[in-house]
Coordinates of C-alpha atoms and ligand atoms in Angstrom, one line a residue:
X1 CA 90.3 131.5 97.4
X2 CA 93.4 133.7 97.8
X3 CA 96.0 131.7 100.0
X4 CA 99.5 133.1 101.6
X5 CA 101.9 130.7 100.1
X6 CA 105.4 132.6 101.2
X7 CA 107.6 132.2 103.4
X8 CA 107.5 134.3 106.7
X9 CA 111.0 135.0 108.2
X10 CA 112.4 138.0 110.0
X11 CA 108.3 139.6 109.9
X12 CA 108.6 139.7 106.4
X13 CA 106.8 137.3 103.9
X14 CA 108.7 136.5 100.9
X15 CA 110.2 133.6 97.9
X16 CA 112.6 131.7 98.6
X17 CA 115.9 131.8 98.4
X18 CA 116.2 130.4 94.8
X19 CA 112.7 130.9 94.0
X20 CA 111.5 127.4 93.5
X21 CA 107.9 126.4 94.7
X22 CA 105.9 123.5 95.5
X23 CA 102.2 122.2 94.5
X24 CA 100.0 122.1 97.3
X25 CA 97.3 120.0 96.2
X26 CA 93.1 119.4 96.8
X27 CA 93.2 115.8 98.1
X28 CA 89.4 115.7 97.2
X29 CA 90.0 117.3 93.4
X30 CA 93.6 116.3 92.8
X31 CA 93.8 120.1 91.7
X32 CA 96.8 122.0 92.8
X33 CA 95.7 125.1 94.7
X34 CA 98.8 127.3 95.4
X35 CA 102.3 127.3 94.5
X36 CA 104.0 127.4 97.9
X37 CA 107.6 129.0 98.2
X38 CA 110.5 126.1 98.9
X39 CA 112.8 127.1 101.6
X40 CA 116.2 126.3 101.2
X41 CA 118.5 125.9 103.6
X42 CA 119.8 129.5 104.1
X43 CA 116.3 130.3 104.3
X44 CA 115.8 128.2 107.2
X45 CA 118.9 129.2 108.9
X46 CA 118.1 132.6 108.2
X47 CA 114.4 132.3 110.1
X48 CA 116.5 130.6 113.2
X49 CA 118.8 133.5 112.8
X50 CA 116.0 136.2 113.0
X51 CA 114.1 133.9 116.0
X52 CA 117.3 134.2 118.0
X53 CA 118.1 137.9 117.2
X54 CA 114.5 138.7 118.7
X55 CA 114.8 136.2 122.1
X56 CA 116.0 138.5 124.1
X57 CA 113.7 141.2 123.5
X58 CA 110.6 138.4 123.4
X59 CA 111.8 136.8 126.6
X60 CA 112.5 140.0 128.8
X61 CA 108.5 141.0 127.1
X62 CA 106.2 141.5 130.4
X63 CA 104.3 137.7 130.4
X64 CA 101.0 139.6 130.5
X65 CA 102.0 141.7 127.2
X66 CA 102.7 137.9 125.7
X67 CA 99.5 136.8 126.8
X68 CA 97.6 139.3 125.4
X69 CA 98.9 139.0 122.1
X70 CA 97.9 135.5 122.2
X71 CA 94.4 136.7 123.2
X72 CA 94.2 138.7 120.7
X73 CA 95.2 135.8 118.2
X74 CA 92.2 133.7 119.5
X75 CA 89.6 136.7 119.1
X76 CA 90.9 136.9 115.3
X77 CA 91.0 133.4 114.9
X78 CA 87.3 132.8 115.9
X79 CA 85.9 135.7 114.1
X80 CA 87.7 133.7 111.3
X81 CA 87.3 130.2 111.8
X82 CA 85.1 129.4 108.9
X83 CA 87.9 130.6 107.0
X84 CA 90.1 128.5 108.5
X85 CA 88.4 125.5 108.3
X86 CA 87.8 126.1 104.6
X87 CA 91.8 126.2 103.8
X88 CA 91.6 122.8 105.7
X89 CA 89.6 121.3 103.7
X90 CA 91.2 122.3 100.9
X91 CA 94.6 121.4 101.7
X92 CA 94.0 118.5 103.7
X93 CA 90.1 117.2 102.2
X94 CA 88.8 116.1 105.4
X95 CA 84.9 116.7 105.8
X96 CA 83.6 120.4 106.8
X97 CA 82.9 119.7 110.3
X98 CA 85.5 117.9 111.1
X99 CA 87.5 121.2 109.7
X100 CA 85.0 123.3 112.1
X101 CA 86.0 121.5 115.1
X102 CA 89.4 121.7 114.4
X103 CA 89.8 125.4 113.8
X104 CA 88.0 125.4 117.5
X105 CA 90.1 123.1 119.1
X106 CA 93.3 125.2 117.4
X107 CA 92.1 128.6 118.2
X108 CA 91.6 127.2 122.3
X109 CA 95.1 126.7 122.5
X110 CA 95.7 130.4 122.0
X111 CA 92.8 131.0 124.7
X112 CA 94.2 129.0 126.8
X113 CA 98.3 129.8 126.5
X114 CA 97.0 133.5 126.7
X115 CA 96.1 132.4 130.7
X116 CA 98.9 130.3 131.6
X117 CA 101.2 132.6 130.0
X118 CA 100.9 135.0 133.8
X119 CA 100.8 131.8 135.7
X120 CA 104.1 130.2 135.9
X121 CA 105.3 129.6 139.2
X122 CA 108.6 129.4 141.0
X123 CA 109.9 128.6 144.6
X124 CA 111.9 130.4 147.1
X125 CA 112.8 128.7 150.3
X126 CA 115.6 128.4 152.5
X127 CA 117.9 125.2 152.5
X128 CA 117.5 122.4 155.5
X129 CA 121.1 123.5 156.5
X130 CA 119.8 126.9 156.4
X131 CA 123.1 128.2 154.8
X132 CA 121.3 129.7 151.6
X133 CA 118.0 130.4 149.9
X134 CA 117.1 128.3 147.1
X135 CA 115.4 130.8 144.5
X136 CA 113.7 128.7 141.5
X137 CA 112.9 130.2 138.7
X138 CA 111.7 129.5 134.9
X139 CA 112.9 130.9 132.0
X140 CA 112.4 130.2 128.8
X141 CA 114.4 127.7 127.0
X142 CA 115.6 129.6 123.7
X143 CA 114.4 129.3 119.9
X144 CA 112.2 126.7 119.5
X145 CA 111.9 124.6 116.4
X146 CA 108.2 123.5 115.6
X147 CA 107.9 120.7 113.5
X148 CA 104.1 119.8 112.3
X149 CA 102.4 117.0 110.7
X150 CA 99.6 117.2 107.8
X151 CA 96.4 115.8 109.6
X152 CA 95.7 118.5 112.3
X153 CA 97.9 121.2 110.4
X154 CA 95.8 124.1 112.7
X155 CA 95.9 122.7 115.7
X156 CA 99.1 120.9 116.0
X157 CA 100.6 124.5 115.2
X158 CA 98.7 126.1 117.9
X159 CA 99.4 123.4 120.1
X160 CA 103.0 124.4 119.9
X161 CA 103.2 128.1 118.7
X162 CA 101.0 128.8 121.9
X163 CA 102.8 127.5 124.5
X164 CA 106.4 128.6 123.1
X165 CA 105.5 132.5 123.1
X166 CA 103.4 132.3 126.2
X167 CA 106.9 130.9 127.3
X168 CA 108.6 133.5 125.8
X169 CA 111.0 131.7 123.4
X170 CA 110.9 132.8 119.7
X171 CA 109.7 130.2 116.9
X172 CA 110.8 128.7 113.6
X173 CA 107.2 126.6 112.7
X174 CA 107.9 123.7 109.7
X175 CA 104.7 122.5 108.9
X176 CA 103.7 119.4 106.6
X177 CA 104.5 119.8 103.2
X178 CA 101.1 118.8 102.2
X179 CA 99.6 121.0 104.3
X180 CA 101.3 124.6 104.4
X181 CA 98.2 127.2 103.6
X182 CA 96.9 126.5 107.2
X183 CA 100.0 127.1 108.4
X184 CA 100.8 131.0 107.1
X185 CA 97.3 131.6 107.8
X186 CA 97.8 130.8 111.6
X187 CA 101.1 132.5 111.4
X188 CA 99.5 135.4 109.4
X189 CA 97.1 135.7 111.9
X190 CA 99.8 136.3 114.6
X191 CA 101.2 138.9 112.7
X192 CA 98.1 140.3 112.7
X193 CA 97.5 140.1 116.5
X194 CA 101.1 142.0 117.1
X195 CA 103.6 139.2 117.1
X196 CA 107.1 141.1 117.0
X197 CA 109.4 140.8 114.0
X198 CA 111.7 137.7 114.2
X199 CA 109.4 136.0 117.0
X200 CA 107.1 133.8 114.5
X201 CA 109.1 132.2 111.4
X202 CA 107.6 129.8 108.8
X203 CA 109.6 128.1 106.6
X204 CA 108.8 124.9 104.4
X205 CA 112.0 123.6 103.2
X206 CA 112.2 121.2 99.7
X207 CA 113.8 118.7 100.6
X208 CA 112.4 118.6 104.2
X209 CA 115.6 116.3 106.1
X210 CA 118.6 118.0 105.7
X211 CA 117.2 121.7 106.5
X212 CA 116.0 120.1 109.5
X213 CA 119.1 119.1 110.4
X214 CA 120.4 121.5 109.5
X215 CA 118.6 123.7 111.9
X216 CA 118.3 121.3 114.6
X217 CA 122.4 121.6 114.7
X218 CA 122.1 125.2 114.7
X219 CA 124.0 126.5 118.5
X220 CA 120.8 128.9 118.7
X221 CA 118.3 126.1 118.8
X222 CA 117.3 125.0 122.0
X223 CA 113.6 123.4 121.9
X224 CA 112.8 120.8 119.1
X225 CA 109.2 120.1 119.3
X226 CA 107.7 117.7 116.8
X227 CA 104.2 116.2 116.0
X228 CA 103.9 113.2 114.0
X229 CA 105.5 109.8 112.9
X230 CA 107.3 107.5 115.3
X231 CA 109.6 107.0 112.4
X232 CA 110.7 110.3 111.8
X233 CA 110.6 111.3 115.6
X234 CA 113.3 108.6 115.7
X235 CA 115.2 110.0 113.1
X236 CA 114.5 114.1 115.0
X237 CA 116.1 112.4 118.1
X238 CA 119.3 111.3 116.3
X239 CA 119.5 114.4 115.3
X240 CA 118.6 116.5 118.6
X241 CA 121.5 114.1 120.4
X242 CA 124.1 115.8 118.5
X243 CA 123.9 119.1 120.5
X244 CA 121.5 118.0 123.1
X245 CA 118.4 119.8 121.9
X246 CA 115.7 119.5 124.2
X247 CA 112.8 117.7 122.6
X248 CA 109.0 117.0 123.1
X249 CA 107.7 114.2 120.7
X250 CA 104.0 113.6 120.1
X251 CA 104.5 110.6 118.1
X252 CA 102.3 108.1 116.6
X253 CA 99.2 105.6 118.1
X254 CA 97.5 102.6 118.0
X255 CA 94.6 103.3 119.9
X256 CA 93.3 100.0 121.8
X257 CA 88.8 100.6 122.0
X258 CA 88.1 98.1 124.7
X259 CA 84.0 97.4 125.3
X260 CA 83.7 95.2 128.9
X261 CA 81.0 93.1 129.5
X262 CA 78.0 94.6 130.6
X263 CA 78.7 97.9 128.6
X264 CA 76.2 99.8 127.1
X265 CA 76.7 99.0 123.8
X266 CA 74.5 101.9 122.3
X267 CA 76.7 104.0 124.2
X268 CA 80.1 102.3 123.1
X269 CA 79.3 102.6 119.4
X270 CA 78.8 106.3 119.7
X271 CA 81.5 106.4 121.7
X272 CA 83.7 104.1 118.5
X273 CA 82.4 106.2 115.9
X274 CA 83.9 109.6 118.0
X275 CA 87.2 107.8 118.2
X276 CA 87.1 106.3 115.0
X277 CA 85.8 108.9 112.4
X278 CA 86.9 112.4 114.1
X279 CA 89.0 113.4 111.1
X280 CA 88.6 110.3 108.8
X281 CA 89.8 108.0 110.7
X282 CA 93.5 110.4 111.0
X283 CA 94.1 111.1 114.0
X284 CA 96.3 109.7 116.3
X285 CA 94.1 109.2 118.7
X286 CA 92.1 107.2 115.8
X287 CA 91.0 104.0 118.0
X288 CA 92.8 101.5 116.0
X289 CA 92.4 98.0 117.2
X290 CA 88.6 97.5 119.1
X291 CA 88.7 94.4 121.9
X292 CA 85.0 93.8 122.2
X293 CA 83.7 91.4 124.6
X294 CA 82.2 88.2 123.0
X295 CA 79.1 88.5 124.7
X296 CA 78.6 92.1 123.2
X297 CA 80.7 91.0 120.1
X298 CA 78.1 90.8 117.3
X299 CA 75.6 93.6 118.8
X300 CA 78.5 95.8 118.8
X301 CA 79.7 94.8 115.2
X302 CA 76.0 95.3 113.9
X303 CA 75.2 98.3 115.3
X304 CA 78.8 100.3 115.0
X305 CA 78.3 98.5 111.4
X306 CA 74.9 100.7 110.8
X307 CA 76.4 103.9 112.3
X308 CA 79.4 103.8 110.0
X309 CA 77.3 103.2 107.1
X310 CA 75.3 105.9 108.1
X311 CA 78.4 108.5 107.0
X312 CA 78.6 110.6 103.7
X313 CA 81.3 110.1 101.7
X314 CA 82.7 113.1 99.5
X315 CA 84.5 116.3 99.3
X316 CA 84.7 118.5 101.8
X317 CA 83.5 121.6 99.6
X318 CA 80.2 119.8 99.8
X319 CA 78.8 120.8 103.1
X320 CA 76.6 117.3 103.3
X321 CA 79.6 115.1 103.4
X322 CA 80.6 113.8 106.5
X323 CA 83.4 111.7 105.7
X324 CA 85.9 114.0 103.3
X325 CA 89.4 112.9 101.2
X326 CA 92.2 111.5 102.8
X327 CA 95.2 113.6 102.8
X328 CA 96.8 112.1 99.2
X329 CA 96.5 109.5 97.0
X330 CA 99.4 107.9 99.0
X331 CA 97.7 107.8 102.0
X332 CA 94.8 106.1 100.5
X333 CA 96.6 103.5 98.6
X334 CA 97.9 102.7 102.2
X335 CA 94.7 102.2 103.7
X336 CA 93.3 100.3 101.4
X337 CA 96.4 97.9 101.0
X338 CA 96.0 97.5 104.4
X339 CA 92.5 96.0 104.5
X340 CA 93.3 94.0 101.7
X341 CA 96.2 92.6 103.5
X342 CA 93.6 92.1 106.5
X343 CA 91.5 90.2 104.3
X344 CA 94.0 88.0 103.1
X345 CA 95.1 87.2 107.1
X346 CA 91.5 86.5 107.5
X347 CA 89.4 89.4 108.7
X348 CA 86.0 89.2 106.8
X349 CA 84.7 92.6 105.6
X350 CA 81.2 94.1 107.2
X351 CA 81.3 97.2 105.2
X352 CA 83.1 99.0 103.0
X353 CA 86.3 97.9 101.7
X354 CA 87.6 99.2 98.2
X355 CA 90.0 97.5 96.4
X356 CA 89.4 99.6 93.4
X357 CA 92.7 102.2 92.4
X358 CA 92.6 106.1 93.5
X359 CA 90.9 108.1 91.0
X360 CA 91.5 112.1 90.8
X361 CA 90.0 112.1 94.8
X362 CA 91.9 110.2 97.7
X363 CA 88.3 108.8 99.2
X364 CA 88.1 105.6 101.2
X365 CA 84.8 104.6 102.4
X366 CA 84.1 104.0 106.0
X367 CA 84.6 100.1 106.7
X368 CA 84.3 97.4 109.4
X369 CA 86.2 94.2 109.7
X370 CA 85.3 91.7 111.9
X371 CA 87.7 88.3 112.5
X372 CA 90.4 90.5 112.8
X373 CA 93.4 88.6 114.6
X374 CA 95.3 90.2 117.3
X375 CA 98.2 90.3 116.2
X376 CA 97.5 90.7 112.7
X377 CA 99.1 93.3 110.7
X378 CA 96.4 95.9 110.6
X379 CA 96.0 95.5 114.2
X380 CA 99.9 96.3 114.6
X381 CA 99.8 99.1 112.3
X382 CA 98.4 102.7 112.8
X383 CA 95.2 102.8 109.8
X384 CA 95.3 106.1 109.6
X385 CA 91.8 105.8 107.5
X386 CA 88.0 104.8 108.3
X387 CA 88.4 101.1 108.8
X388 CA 87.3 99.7 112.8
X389 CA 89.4 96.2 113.2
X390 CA 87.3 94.1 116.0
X391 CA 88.6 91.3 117.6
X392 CA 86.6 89.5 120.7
X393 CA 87.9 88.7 123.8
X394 CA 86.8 86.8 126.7
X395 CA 88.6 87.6 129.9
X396 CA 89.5 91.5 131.1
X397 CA 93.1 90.0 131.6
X398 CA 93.1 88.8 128.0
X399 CA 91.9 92.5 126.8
X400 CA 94.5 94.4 128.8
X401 CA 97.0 92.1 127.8
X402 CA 96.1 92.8 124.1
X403 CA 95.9 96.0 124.3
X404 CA 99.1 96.9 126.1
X405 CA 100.7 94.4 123.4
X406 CA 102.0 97.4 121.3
X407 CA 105.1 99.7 120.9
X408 CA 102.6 102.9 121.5
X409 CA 101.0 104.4 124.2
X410 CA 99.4 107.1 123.3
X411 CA 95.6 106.7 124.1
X412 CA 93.0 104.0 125.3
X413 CA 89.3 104.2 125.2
X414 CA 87.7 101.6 127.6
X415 CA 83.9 101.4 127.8
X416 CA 82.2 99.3 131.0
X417 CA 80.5 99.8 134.2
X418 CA 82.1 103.0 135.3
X419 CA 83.9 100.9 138.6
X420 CA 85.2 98.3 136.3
X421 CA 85.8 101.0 133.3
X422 CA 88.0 102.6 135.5
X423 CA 90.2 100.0 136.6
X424 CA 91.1 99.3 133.6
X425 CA 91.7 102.4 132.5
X426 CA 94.6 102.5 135.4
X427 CA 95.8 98.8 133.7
X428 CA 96.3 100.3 130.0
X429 CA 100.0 101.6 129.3
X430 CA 98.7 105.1 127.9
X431 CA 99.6 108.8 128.3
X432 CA 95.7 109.1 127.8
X433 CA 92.6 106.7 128.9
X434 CA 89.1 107.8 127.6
X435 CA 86.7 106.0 129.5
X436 CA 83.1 105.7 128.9
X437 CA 83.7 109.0 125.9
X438 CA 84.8 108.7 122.6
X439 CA 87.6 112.1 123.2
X440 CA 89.7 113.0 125.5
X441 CA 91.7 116.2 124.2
X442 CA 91.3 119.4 125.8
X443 CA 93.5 122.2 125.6
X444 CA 93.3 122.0 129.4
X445 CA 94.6 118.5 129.9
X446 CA 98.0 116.9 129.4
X447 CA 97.7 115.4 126.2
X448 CA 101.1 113.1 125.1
X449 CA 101.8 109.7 125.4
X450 CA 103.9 106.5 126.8
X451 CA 106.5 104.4 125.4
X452 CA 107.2 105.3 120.9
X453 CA 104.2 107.2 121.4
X454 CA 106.3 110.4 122.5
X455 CA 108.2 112.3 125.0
X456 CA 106.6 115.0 126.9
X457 CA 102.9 116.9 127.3
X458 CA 101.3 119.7 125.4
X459 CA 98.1 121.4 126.6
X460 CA 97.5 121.6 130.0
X461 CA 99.7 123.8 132.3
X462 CA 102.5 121.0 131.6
X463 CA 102.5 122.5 127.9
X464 CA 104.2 125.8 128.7
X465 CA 106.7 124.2 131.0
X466 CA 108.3 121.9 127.9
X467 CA 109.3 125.5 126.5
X468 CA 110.8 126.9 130.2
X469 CA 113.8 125.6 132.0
X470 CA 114.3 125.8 135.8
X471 CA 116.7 127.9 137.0
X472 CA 117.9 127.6 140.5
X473 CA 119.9 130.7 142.3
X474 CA 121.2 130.4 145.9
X475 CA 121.1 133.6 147.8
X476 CA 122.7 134.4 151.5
X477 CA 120.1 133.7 153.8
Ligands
NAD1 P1 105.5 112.6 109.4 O1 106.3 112.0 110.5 O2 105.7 112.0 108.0 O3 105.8 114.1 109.2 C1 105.7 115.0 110.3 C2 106.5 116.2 110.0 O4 107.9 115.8 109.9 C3 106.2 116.9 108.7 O5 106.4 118.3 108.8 C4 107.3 116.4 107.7 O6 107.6 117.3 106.7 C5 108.5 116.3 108.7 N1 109.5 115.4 108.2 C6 109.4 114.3 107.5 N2 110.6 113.7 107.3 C7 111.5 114.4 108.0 C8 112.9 114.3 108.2 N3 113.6 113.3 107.7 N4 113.5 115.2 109.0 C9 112.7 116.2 109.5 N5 111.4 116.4 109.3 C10 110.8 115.5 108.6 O7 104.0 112.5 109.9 P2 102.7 112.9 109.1 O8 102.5 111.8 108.1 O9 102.7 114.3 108.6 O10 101.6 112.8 110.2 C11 101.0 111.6 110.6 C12 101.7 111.0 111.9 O11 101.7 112.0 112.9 C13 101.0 109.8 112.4 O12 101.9 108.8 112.8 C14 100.3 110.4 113.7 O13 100.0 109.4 114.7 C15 101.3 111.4 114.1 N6 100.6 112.4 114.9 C16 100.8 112.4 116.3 C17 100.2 113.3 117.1 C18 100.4 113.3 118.6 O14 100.1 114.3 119.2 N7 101.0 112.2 119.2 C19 99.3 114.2 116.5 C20 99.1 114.2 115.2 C21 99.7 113.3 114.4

């Protein structure tokens, strides 16, 4: 497969500034299947350098022209999403259809920022003294650094890129260094669909901190927008501080899976292995820590035990697997300490479970651990793999209680009698409640979450407004 591994800056795709590169390698293969240009930092200053050369001219552009460019990004990209979803397995190893169902869910955003782009709204009313008009209006906010992680590397671009030039700010996208062949081809494919020269800039800068910085200090940047670890978002919002960058976070989880009594279990397994395994387990809307009532406790544990059993462990290349690589060796290692560590706090394995070393392929088979104590530290951390942590509980106060015992908030799945499902669905401390479904993102809906789980919404018509600022103008009356 031929890949774009350049840098795009200033509509141009080229090496970078000193000619290095960087292995981008088959998590499923440990093969290396592109040598992808290293930014450095004038490369990255000179991509936020062409984004704000071209904001004037992007941001005066008619919203309906800006709309129709993204249109025409989402006809391209679903005439070409099995291509897509092939780079994504390469790059990032998880299974084919959970590839497929990402290159979907990245091409709506297009779809959907290509509608919103005509519908922002504004006010104009006059003042309770009635001395002036207050005229409100958006504009947008200026160049907008995107910063993306690994484990959705098409959608979390999307999820940004869309929004921003539906906005009409320019872009500077830094996506995951594992992960940058999805990225030019989503950028490619804007330049395809008409994107104008200095509006979409992709730079992947070795090393990755100081360029940042470097950037996010840069007078012209206005917008930081970053996808992925609570860790580094800390570290992003030191930085932003510094010249008051505005920023949208979508940070990590630690998804609390909450079966009441009286649930149908059937339905809450299904439900568990949506949350779960969508992408291997690495997501961050992964349900993490699963509060299952005692009375359903071991029918639940048997049954989600079959269904996770059920999945096909392999590369994504081969069409039959259903559960692909993880994104490194690293990665795995992590997962797997972590379920040893489980074991030795006291959690007693179901299924699964390797304590064997990474070969040449980052795989980790699908595994359930019952006994798991809240508390515990795989309960505290995000997995980030295919392991389902249960732990009973006996009261709906205890369950809330446990599950709102976290620094996140991103999502919560509750599964119950819908009345009772719902209620505590208001109780869980969440950007995002999934109740009686195993997903909740849509394109449509506000997806973000509370407390270290971020700052802000994408999605939704709430997505395009992180990328405008109000203006207010008082007129004579
Ligand atoms: P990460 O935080 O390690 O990296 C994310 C991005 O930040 C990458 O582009 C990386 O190169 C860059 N980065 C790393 N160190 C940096 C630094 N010092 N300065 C500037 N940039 C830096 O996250 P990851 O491992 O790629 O992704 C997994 C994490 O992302 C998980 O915690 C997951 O929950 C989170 N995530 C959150 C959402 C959400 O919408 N809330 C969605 C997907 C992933």
């Amino acid at each position: 497969m031929d890949y774009r591994s350049d840098l795009y800056i200033d509509g141009a795709w080229r090496a970078g500034g000193e000619g290095r590169t960087f292995p981008v390698l088959d998590p499923a293969e440990g093969t290396e299947l592109a040598a992808f240009a290293a930014a450095t930092e004038a490369d990255c200053l000179a991509a936020v350098e062409a984004a704000a050369a071209a904001f004037e001219g992007w941001a005066a552009t008619p919203p309906r022209e800006r709309g129709e460019l993204l249109r025409r990004a989402f006809d391209l990209l679903t005439a070409e999403r099995e291509v897509l979803a092939e780079i994504i397995v390469r790059e990032n190893g998880k299974a084919f259809p959970d590839a497929l169902a990402e290159a979907v869910y990245a091409t709506e955003f297009f779809r959907w920022f290509s509608e919103e782009s005509v519908r922002v709204g504004g006010d104009f009313r006059l003042s309770p003294s009635g001395d002036k008009r207050i005229v409100v209006t958006h504009q947008p906010i200026g160049v907008s650094l995107l910063v993306t992680p690994w484990n959705f590397p098409a959608a979390m671009a999307t999820r940004k890129l869309a929004p921003a030039l539906a906005a009409g700010c320019t872009t500077v996208l830094k996506p995951a260094r594992e992960t940058p062949l999805t990225a030019a081809y989503v950028v490619d494919v804007l330049e395809r669909a008409g994107a104008p020269r200095g509006v979409v800039n992709l730079v992947t800068p070795v090393p990755t901190g100081p360029a940042v910085a470097a950037m996010v200090a840069h007078p012209a940047v206005r917008k930081l927008s970053f996808t992925g670890s609570t860790e580094v978002g800390r570290v992003l919002l030191h930085a932003a501080a510094d010249t008051v960058v505005s920023t949208s976070m979508e940070l990590g989880g630690n998804a609390p899976f909450v079966v009441l009594e009286g649930a149908d279990v059937d339905a809450a397994v299904d439900g568990a292995i949506v949350a779960k395994m969508r992408n291997g387990g690495a997501a961050c809307t992964a349900a993490n820590r699963f509060y299952v009532h005692a009375s359903l406790y071991e029918e639940f544990a048997a049954k989600l035990t079959a269904a996770m059993d059920a999945f096909v462990l392999g590369p994504g290349t081969d069409r039959a697997s259903t559960l692909g690589a993880l994104v490194s060796p690293e990665e795995r290692d992590k997962v797997a300490s972590l379920v040893d560590t489980a074991v030795t706090e006291g959690a007693k394995v179901r299924l699964g479970g390797d304590t064997a070393p990474s070969g040449a392929g980052a795989f980790y088979p699908a595994t359930v651990l019952v006994d798991v104590a809240h508390g515990s530290t795989i309960n505290r951390t995000e997995i980030f793999g295919p392991v389902a942590a249960l732990v009973p509980f006996d009261t709906v106060d205890d369950a809330v209680r446990m599950a709102n015992d976290t620094i996140y908030g991103l999502i919560g799945y509750v599964f119950g009698r819908e009345d009772e499902a719902l209620r505590v669905a208001l109780r869980l401390d969440a950007g995002m409640v999934a109740v009686n479904r195993g997903v909740a993102s849509d394109p449509a809906a506000p997806f973000g979450g509370t407390k270290q789980s971020g700052l802000g919404r994408e999605g939704s018509s709430e997505g395009i407004l992180e990328f405008l600022e109000e203006k207010y103008v008082a007129v004579a009356p």
